CSV table of N, CA and C and ligand atoms in Angstrom, one decimal:
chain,number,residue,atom,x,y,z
I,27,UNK,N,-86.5,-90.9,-69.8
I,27,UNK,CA,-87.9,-90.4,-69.8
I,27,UNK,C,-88.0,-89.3,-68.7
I,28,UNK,N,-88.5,-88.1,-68.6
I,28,UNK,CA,-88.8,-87.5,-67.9
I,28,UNK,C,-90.5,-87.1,-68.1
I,29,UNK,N,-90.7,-86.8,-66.5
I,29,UNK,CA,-92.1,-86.5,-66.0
I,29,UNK,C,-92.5,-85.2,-66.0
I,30,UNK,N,-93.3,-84.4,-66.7
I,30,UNK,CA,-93.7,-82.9,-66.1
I,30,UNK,C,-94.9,-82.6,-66.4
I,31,UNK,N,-95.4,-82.1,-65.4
I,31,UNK,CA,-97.1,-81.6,-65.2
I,31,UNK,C,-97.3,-80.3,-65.7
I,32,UNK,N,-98.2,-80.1,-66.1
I,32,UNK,CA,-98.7,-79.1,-67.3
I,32,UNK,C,-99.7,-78.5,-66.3
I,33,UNK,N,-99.8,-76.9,-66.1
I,33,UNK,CA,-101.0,-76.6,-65.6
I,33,UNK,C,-101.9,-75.6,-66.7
I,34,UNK,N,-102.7,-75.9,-66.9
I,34,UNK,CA,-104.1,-75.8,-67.8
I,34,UNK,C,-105.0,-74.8,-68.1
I,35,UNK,N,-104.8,-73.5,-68.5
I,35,UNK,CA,-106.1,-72.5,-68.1
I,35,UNK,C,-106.9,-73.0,-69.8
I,36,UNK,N,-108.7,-72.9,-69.4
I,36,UNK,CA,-109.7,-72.9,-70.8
I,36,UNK,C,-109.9,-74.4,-70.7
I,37,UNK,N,-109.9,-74.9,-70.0
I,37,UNK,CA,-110.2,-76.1,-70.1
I,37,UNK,C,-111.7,-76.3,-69.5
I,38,UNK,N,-112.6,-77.3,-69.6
I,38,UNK,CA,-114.0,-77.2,-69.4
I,38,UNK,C,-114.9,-78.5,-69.1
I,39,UNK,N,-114.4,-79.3,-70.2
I,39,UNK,CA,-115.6,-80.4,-70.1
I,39,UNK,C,-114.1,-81.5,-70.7
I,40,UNK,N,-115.1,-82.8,-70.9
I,40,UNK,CA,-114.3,-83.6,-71.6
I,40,UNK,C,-113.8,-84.1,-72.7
I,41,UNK,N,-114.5,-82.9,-73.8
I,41,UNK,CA,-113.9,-82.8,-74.8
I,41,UNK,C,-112.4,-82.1,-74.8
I,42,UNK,N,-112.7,-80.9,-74.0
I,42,UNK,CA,-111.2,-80.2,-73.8
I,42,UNK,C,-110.1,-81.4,-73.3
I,43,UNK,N,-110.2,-82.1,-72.2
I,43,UNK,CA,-109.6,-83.5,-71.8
I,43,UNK,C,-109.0,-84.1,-73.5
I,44,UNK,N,-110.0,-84.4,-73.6
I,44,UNK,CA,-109.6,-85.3,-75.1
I,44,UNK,C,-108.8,-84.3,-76.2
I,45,UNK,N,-108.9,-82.9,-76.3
I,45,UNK,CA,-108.4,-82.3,-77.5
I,45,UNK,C,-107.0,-82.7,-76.4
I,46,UNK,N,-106.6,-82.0,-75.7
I,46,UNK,CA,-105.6,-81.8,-75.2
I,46,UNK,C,-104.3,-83.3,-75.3
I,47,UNK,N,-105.2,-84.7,-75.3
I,47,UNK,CA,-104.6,-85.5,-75.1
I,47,UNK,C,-104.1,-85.8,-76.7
I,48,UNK,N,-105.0,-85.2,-77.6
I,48,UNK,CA,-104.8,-86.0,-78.4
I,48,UNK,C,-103.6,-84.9,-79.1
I,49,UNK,N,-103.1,-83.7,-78.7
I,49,UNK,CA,-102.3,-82.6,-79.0
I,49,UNK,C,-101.0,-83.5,-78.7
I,50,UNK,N,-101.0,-83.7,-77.5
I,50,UNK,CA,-100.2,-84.2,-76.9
I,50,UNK,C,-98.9,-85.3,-77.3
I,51,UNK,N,-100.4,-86.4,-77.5
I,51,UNK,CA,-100.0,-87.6,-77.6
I,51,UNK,C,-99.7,-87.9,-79.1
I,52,UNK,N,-99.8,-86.4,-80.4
I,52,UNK,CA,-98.9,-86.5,-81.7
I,52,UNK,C,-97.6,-86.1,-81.7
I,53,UNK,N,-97.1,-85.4,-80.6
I,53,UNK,CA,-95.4,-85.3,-80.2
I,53,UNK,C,-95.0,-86.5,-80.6
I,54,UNK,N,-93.7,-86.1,-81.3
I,54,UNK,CA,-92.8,-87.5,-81.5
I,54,UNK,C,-92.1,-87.1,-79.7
I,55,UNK,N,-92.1,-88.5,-79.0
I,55,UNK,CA,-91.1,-88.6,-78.4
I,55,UNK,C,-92.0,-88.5,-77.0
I,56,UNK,N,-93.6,-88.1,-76.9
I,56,UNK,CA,-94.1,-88.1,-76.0
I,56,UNK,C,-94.7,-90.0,-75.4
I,57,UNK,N,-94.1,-90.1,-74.2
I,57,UNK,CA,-94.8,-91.4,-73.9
I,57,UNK,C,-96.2,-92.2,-73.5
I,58,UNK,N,-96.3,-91.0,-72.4
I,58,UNK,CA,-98.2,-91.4,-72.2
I,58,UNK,C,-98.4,-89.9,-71.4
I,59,UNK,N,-99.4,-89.8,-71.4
I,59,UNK,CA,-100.2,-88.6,-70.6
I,59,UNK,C,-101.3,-88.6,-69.5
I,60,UNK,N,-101.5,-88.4,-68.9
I,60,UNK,CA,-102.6,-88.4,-68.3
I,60,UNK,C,-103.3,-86.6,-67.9
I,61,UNK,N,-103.8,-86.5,-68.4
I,61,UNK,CA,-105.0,-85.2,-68.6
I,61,UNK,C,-106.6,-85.2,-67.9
I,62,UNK,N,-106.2,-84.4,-66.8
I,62,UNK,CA,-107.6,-84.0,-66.5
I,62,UNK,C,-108.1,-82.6,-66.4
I,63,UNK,N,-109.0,-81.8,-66.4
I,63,UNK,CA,-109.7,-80.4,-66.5
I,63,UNK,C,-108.7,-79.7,-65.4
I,64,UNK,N,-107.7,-78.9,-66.6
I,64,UNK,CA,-106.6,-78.0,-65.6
I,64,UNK,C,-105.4,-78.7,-65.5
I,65,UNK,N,-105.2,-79.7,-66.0
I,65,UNK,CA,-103.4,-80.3,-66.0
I,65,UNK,C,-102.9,-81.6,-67.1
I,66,UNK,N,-102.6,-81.9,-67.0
I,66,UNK,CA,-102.1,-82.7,-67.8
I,66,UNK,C,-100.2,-83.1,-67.7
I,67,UNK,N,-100.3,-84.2,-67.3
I,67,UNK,CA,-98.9,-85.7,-66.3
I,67,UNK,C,-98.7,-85.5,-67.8
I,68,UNK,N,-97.2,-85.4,-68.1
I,68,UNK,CA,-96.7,-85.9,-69.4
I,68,UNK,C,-95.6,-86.5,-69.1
I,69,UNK,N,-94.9,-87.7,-69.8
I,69,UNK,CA,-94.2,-88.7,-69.4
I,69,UNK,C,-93.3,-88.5,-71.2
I,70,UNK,N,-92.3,-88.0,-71.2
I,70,UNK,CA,-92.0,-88.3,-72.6
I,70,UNK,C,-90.4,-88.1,-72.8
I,71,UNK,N,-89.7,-88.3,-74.1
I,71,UNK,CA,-88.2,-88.8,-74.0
I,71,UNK,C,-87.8,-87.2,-74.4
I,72,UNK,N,-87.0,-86.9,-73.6
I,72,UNK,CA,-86.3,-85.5,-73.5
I,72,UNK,C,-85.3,-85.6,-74.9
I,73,UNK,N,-84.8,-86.3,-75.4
I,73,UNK,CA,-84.2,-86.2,-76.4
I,73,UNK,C,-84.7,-86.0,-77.5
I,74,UNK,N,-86.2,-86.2,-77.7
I,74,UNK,CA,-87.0,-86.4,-78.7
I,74,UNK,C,-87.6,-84.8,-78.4
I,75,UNK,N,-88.5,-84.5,-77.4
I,75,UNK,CA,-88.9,-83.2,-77.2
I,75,UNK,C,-88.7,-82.9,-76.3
I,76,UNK,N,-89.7,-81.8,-75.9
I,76,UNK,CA,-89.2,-80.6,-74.9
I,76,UNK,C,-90.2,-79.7,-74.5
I,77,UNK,N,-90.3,-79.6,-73.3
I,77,UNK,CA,-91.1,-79.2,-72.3
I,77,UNK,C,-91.7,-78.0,-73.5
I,78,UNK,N,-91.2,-77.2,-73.9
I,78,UNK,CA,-91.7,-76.2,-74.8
I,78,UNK,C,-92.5,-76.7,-76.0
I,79,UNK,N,-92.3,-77.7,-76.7
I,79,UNK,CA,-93.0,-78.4,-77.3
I,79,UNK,C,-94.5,-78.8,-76.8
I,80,UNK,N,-94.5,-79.6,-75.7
I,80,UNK,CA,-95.8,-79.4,-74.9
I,80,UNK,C,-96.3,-79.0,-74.9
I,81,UNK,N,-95.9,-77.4,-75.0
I,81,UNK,CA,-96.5,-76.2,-73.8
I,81,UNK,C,-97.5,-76.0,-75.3
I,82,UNK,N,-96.3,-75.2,-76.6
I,82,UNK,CA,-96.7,-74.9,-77.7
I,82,UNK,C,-97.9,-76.0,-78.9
I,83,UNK,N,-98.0,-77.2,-78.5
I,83,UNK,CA,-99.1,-78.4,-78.7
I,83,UNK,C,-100.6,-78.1,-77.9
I,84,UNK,N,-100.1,-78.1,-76.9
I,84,UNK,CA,-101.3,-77.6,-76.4
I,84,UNK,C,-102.0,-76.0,-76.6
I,85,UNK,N,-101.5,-74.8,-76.6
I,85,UNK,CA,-101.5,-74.0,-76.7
I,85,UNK,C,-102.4,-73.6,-78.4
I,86,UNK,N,-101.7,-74.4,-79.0
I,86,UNK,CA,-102.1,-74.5,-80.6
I,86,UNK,C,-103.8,-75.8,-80.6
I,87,UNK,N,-103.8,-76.1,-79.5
I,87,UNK,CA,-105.5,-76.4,-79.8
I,87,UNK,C,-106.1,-75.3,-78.7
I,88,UNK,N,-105.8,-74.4,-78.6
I,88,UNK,CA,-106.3,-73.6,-78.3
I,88,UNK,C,-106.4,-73.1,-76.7
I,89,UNK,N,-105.7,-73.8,-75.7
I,89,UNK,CA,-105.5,-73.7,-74.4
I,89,UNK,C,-104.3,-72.8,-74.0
I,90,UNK,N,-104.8,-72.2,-72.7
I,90,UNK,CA,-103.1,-71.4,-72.5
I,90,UNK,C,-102.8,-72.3,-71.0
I,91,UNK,N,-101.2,-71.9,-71.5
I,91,UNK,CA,-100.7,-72.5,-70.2
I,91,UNK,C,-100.5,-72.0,-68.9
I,92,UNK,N,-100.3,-72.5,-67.8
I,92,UNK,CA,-100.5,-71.3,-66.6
I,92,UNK,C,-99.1,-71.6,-66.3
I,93,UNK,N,-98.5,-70.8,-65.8
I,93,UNK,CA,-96.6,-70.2,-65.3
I,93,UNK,C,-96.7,-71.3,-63.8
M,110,LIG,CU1,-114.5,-78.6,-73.2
């Protein structure tokens, strides 16, 4: 399992929280998340996906990612 933290731009309220998680958390291979306004803790099996996976899940509900 590996750990990596997402940093967040377009994020706002707590529905953004909840899209994000729920982008997230349809990765095969992701384990749990933790998402707050501007980041998002992802815990998931590196064999299964990939940090770019992530990036492009989130991105596709509509968020960009910050470098
Ligand atoms: Cu929002």
């Amino acid at each position: 399992m590996t750990e990596t933290k997402l940093k967040i731009e377009g994020m706002s309220c707590q529905h953004c929280v909840q899209a994000v998680k729920k982008a997230l958390s349809g990765i095969a291979g992701v384990d749990s998340t933790d998402v707050e306004i501007g980041s998002a803790t992802v815990l998931y099996d590196d064999a299964k996906a990939t940090r770019k996976d992530l990036e492009a899940a989130v991105e596709e509900a509509g968020f960009s990612i910050k470098p």
